[in-house]
PDB file of C-alpha atoms in Angstrom:
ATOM      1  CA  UNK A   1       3.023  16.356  23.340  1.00  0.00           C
ATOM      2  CA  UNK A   2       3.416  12.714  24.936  1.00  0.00           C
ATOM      3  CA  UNK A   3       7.052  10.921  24.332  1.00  0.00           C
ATOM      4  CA  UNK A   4       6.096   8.895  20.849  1.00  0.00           C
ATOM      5  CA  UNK A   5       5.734   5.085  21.905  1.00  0.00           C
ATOM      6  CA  UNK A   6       4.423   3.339  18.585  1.00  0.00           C
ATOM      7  CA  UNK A   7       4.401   3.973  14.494  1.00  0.00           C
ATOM      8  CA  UNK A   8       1.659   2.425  12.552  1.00  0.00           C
ATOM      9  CA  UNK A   9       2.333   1.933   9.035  1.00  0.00           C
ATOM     10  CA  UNK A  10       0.319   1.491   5.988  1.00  0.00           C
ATOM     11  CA  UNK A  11       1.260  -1.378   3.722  1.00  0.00           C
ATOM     12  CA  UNK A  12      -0.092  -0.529   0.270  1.00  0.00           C
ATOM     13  CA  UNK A  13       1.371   2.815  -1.635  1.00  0.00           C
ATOM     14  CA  UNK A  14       3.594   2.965   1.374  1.00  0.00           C
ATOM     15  CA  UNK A  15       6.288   0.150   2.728  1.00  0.00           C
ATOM     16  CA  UNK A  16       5.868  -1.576  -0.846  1.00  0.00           C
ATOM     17  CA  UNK A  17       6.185   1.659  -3.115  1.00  0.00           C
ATOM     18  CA  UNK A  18       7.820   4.228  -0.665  1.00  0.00           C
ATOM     19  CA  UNK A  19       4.776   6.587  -1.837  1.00  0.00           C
ATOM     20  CA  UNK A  20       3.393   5.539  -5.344  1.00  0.00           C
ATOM     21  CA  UNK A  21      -0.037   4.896  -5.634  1.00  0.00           C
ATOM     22  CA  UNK A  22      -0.364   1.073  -7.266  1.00  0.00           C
ATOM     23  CA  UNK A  23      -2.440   2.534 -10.053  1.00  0.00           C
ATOM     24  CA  UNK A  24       0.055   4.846 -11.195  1.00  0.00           C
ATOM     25  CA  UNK A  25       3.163   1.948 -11.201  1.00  0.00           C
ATOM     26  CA  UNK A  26       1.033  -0.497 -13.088  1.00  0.00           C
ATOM     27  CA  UNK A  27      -0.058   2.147 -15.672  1.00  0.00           C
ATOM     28  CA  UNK A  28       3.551   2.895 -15.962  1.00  0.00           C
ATOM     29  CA  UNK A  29       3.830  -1.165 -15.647  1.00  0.00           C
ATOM     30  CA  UNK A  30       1.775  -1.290 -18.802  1.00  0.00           C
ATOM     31  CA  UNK A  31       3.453   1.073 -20.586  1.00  0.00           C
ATOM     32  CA  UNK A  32       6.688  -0.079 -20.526  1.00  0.00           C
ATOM     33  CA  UNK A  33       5.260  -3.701 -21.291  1.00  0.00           C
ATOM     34  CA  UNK A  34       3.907  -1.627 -24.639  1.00  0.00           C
ATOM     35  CA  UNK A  35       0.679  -2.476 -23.771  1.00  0.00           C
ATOM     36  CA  UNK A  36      -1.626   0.710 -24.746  1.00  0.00           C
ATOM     37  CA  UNK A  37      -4.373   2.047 -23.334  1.00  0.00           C
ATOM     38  CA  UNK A  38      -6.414   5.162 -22.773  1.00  0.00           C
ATOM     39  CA  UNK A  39      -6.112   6.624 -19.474  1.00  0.00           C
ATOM     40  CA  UNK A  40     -10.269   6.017 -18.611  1.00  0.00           C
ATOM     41  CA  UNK A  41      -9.916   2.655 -19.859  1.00  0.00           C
ATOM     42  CA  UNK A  42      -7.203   2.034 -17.386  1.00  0.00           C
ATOM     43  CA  UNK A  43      -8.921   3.116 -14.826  1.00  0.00           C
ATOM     44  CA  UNK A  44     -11.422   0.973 -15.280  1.00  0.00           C
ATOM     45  CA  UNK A  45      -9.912  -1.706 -15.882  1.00  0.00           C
ATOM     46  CA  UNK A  46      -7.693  -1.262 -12.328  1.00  0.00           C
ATOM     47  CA  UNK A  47     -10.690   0.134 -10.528  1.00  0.00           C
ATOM     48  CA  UNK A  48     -13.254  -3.298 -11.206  1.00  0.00           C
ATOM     49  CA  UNK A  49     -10.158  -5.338 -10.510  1.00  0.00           C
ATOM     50  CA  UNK A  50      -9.850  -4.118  -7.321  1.00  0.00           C
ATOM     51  CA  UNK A  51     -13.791  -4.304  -5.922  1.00  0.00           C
ATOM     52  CA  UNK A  52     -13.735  -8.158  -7.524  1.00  0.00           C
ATOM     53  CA  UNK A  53     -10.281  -8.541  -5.345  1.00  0.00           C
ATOM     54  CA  UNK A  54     -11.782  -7.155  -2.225  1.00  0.00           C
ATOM     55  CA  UNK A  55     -15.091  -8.547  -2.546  1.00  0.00           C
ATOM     56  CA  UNK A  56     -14.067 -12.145  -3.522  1.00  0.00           C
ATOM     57  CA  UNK A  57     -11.695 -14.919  -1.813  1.00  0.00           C
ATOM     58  CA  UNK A  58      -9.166 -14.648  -4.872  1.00  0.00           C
ATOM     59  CA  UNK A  59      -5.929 -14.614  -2.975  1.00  0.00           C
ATOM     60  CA  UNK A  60      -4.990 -16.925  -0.560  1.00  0.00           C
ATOM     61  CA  UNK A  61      -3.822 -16.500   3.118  1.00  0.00           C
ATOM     62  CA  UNK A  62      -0.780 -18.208   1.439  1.00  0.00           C
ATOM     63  CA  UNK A  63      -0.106 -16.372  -2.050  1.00  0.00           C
ATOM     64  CA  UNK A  64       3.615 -14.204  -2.097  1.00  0.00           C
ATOM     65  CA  UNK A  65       3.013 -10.848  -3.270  1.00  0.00           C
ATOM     66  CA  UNK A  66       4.414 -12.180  -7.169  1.00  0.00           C
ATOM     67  CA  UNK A  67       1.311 -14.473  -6.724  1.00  0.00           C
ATOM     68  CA  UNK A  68      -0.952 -11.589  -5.865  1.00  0.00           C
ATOM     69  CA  UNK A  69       0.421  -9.508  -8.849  1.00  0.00           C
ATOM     70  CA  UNK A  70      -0.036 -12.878 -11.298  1.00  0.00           C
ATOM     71  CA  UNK A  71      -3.702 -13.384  -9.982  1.00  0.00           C
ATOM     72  CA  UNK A  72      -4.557  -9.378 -10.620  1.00  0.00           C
ATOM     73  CA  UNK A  73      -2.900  -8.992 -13.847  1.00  0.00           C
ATOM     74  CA  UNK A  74      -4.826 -12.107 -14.908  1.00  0.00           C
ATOM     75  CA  UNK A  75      -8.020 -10.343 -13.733  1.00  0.00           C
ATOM     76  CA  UNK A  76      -6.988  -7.327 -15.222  1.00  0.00           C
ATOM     77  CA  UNK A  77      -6.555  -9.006 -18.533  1.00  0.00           C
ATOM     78  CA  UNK A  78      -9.643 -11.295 -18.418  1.00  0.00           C
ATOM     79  CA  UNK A  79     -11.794  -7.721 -17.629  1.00  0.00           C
ATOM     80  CA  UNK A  80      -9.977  -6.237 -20.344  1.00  0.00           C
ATOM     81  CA  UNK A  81     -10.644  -8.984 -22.586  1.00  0.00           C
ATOM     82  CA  UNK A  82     -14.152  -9.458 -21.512  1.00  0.00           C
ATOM     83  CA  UNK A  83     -14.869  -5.589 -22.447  1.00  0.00           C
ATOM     84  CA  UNK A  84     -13.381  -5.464 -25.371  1.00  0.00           C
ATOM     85  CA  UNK A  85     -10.397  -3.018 -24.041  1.00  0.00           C
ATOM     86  CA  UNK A  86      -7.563  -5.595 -25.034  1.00  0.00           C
ATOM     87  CA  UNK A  87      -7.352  -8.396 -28.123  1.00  0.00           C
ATOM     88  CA  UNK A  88      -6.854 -11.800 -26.249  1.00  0.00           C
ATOM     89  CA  UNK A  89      -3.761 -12.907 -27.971  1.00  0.00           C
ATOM     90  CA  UNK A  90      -0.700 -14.820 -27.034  1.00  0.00           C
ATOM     91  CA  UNK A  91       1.462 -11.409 -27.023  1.00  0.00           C
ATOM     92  CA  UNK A  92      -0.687  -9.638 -24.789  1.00  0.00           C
ATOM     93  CA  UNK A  93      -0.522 -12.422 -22.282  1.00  0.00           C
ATOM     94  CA  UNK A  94       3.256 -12.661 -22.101  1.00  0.00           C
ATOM     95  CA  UNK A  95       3.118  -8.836 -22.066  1.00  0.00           C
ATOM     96  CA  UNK A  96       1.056  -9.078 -19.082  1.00  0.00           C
ATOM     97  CA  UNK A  97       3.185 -11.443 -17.481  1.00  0.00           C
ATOM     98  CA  UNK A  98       6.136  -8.856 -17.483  1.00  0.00           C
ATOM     99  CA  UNK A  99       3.720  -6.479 -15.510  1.00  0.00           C
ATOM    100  CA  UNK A 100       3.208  -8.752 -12.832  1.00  0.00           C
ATOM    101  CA  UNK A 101       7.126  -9.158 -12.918  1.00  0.00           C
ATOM    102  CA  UNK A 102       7.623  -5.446 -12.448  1.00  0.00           C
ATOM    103  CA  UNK A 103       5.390  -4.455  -9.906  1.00  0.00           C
ATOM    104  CA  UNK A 104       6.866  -7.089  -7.841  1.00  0.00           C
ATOM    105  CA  UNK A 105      10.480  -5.949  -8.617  1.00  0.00           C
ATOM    106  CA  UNK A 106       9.718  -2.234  -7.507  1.00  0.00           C
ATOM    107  CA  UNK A 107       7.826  -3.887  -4.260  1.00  0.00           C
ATOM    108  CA  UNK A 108      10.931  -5.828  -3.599  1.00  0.00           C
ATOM    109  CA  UNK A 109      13.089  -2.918  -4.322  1.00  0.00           C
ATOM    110  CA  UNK A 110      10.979  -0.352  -1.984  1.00  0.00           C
ATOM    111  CA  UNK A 111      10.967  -2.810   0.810  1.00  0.00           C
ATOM    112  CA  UNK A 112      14.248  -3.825   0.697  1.00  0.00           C
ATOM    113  CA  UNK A 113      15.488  -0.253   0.909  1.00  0.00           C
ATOM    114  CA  UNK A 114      13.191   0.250   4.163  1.00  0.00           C
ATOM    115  CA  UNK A 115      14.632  -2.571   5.978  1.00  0.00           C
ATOM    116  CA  UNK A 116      17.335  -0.930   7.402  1.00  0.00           C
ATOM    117  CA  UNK A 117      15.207   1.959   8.666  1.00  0.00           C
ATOM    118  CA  UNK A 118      12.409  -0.170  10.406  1.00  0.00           C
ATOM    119  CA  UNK A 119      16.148  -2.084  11.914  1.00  0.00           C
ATOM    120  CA  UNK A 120      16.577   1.186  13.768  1.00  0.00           C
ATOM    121  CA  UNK A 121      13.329   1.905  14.543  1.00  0.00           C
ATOM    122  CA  UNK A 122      12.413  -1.094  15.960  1.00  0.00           C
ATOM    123  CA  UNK A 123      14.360  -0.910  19.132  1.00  0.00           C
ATOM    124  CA  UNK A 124      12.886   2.649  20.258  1.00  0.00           C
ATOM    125  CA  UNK A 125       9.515   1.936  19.309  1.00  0.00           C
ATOM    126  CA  UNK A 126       6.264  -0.565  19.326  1.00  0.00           C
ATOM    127  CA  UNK A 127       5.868  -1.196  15.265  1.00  0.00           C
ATOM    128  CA  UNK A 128       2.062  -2.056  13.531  1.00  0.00           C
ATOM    129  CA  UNK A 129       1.173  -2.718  10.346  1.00  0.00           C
ATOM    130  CA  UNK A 130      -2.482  -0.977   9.460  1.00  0.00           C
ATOM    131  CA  UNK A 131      -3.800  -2.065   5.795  1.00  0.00           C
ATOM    132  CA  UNK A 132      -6.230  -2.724   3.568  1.00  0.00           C
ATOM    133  CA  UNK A 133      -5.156  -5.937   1.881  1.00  0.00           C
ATOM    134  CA  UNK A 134      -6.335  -9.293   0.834  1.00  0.00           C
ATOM    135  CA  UNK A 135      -5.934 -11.762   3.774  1.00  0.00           C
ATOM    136  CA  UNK A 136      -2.322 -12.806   3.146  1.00  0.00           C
ATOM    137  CA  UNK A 137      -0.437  -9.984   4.282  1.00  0.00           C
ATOM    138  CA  UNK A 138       1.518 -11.554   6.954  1.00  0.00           C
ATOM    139  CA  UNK A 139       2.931 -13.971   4.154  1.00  0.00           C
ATOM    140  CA  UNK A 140       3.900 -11.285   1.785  1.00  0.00           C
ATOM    141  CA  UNK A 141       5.936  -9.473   4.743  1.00  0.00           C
ATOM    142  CA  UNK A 142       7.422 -12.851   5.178  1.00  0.00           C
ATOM    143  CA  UNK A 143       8.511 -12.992   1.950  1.00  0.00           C
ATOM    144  CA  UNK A 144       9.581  -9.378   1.869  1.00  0.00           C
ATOM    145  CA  UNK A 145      11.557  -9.849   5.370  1.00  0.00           C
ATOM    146  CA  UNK A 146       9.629  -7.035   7.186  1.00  0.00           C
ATOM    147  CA  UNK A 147       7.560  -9.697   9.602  1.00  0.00           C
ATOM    148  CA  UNK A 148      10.202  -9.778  12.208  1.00  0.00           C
ATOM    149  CA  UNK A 149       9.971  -5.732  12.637  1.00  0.00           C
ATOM    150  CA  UNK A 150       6.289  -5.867  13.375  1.00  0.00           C
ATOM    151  CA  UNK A 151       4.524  -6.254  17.220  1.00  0.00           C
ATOM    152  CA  UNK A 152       1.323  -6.518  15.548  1.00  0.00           C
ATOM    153  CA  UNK A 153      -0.326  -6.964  11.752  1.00  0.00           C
ATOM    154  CA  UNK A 154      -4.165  -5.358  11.784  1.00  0.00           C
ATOM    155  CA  UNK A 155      -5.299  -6.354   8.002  1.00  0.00           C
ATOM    156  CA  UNK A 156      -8.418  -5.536   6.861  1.00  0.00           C
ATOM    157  CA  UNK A 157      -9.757  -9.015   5.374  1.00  0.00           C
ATOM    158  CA  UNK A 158      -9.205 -10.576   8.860  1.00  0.00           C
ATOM    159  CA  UNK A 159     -10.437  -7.859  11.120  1.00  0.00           C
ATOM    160  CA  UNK A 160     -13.502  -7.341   8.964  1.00  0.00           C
ATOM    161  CA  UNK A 161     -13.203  -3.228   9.125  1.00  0.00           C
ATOM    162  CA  UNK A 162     -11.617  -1.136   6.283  1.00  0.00           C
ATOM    163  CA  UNK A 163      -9.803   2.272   6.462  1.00  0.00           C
ATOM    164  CA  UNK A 164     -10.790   4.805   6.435  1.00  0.00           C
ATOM    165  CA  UNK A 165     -12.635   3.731   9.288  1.00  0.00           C
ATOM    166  CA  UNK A 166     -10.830   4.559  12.198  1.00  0.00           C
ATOM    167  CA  UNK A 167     -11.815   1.234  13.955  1.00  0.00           C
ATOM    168  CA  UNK A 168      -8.905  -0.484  12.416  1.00  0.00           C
ATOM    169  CA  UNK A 169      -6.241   2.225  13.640  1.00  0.00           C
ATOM    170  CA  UNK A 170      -8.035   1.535  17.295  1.00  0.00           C
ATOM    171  CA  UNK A 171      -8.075  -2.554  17.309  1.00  0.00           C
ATOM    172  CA  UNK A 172      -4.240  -1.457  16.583  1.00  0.00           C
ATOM    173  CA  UNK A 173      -3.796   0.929  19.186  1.00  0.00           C
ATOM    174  CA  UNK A 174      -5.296  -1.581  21.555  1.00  0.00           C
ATOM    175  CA  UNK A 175      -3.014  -4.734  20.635  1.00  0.00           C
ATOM    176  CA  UNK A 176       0.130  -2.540  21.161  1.00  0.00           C
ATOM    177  CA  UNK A 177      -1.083  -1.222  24.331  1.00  0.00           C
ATOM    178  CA  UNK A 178      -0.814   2.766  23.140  1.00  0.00           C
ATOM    179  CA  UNK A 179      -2.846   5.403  23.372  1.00  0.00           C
ATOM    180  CA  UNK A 180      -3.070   7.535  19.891  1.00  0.00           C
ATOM    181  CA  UNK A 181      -1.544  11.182  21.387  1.00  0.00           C
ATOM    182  CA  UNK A 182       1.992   8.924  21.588  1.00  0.00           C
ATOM    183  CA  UNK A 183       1.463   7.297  17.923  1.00  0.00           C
ATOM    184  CA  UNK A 184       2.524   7.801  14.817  1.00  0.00           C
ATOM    185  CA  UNK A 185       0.854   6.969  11.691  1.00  0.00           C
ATOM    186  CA  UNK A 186       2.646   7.105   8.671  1.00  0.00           C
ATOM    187  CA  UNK A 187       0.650   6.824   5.240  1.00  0.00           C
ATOM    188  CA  UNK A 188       0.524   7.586   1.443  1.00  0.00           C
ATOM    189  CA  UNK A 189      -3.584   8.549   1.532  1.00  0.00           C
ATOM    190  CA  UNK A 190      -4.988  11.328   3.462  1.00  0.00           C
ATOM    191  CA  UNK A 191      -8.027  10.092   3.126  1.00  0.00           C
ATOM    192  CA  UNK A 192      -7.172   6.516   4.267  1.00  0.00           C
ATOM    193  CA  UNK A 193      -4.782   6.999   6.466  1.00  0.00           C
ATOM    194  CA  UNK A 194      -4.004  10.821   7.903  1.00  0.00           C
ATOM    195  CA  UNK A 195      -7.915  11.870   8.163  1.00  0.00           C
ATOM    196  CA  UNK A 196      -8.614   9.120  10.258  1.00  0.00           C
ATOM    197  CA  UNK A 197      -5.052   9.246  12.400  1.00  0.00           C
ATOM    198  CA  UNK A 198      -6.476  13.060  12.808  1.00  0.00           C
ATOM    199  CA  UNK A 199     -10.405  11.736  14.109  1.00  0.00           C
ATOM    200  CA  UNK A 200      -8.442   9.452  16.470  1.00  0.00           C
ATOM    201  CA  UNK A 201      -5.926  11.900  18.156  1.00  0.00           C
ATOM    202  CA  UNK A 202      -2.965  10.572  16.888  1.00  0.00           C
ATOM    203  CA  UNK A 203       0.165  12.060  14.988  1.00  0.00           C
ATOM    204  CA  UNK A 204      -0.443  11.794  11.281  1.00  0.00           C
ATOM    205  CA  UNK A 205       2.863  12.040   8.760  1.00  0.00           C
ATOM    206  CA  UNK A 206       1.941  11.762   5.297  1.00  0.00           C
ATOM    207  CA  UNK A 207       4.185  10.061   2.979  1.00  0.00           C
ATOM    208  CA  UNK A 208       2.900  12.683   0.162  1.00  0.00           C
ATOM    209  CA  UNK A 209       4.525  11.006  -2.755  1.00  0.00           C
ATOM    210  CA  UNK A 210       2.303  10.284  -6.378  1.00  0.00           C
ATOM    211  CA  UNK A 211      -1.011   9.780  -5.702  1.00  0.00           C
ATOM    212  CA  UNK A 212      -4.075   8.426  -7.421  1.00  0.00           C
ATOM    213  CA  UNK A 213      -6.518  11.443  -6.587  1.00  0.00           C
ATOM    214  CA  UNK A 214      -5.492  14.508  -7.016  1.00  0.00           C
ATOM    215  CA  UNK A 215      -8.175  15.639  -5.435  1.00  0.00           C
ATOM    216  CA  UNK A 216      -6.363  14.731  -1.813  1.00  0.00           C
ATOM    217  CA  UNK A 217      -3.923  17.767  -2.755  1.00  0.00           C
ATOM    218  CA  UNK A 218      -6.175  20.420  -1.666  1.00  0.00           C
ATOM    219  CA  UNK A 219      -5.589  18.783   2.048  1.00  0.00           C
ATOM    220  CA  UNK A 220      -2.793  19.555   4.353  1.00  0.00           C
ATOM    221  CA  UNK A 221      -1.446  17.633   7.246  1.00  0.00           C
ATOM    222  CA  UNK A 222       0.280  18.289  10.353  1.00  0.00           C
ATOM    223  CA  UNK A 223       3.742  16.524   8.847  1.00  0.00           C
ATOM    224  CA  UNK A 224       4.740  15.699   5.336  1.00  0.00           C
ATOM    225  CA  UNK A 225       7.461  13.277   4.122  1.00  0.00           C
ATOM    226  CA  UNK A 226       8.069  12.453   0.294  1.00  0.00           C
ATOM    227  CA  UNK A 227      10.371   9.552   1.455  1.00  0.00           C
ATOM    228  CA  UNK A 228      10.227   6.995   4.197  1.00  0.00           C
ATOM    229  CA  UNK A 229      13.959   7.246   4.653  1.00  0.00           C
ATOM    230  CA  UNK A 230      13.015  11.350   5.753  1.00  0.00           C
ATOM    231  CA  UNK A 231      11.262   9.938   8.811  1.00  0.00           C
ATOM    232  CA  UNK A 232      14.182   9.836  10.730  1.00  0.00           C
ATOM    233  CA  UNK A 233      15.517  13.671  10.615  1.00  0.00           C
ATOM    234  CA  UNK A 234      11.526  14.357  10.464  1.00  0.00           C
ATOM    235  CA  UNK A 235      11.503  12.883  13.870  1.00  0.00           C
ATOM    236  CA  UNK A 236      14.583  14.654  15.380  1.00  0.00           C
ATOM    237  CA  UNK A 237      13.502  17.840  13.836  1.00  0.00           C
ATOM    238  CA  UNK A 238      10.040  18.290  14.677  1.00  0.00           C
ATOM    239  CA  UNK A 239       8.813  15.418  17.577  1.00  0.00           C
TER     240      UNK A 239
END
């Protein structure tokens, strides 16, 4: 195995949540706001949110990550609304407004904690950022302070290719000047993130943590985490 050069992360489910799949902490967002709902209406509610979000220019290059949880609870709500899944009532509004809060609270929380780890890393090896997000995710790791750990951001909305192709892993393989057999890539979805590390030839670790599909536990991968702060003593261990 080549000397390990460069990391590339995934944003979403992985920096911000340390392993958590988004749909799980805004169900569990929901619930504590005593908003109640059926699982499959949920779902569908998060799911339609998402392909309007990633279809549409809803978020702006300049929107924090608290804006971009205000804009998709508001969708949420209007969808609910719309079909009938939620009253439209002053209550539920304010309810929704304490979602938003949280899921930016855990964000700010996960990303805080990672800080110091990226710190360390930084010095030994070329950093990327690899995700699927909405055209503004240089601000939000502004705002989260994880910018100035980064030699390159590779975001789906401006590169106009989404995982799991692995043509967005390449463009950032290319702008750090690495081949994949001396890269990591660390990442909460196999199917996003490790199966297309593993088409590529680089080193996959998968932040296993609580995913949306349980389907993705029937796969395996060459190196498991179910904490970012493991990658470390995963690295002395076994690289």
């Amino acid at each position: 195995m080549k000397e390990i050069k460069g990391m590339l992360f995934d944003f979403g489910g992985t920096l911000d949540t340390n392993g958590i799949h988004w749909g799980i902490v805004l169900q569990e967002a929901y619930h504590n706001a005593g908003i109640v709902l059926e699982d499959s209406a949920f779902q569908e509610i998060y799911t339609q949110t998402e392909r309007k979000l990633g279809s549409q220019p809803i978020i702006a290059p300049t929107d924090t990550f608290l804006e971009v949880m205000q804009k998709k609870t508001t969708l949420q709500l209007d969808y609910a609304i719309t079909h009938h899944l939620l009253p439209d009532t002053p209550d539920i509004r304010r309810r929704m407004t304490v979602v938003a809060e949280y899921g930016y609270a855990l964000a700010r929380r996960c990303t805080a904690r990672t800080c110091p780890l990226l710190q360390k890393l930084k010095g030994k090896y070329r950093l990327a950022v690899v995700s699927n997000f909405y055209g503004n995710l240089p601000t939000v790791l502004a705002d989260f302070g994880l910018d100035r750990y980064f030699d390159t951001i590779v975001e789906s909305q401006q590169v106009g290719v989404r995982k799991p192709h692995p043509e967005i892993f390449r463009i950032a393989l290319e702008s750090l000047g690495l081949s994949s057999d001396e890269t990591l890539v660390i990442g909460d979805s196999y199917k996003n993130d490790i199966a297309p590390a593993l088409s590529l030839g680089c080193i996959p670790i998968w932040l296993k943590g609580r995913g949306w599909d349980e389907r993705e536990n029937v796969h395996t991968a060459p190196y498991v985490i179910t904490d970012l702060l493991d990658l470390p003593s995963l690295l002395e261990r076994s690289l």
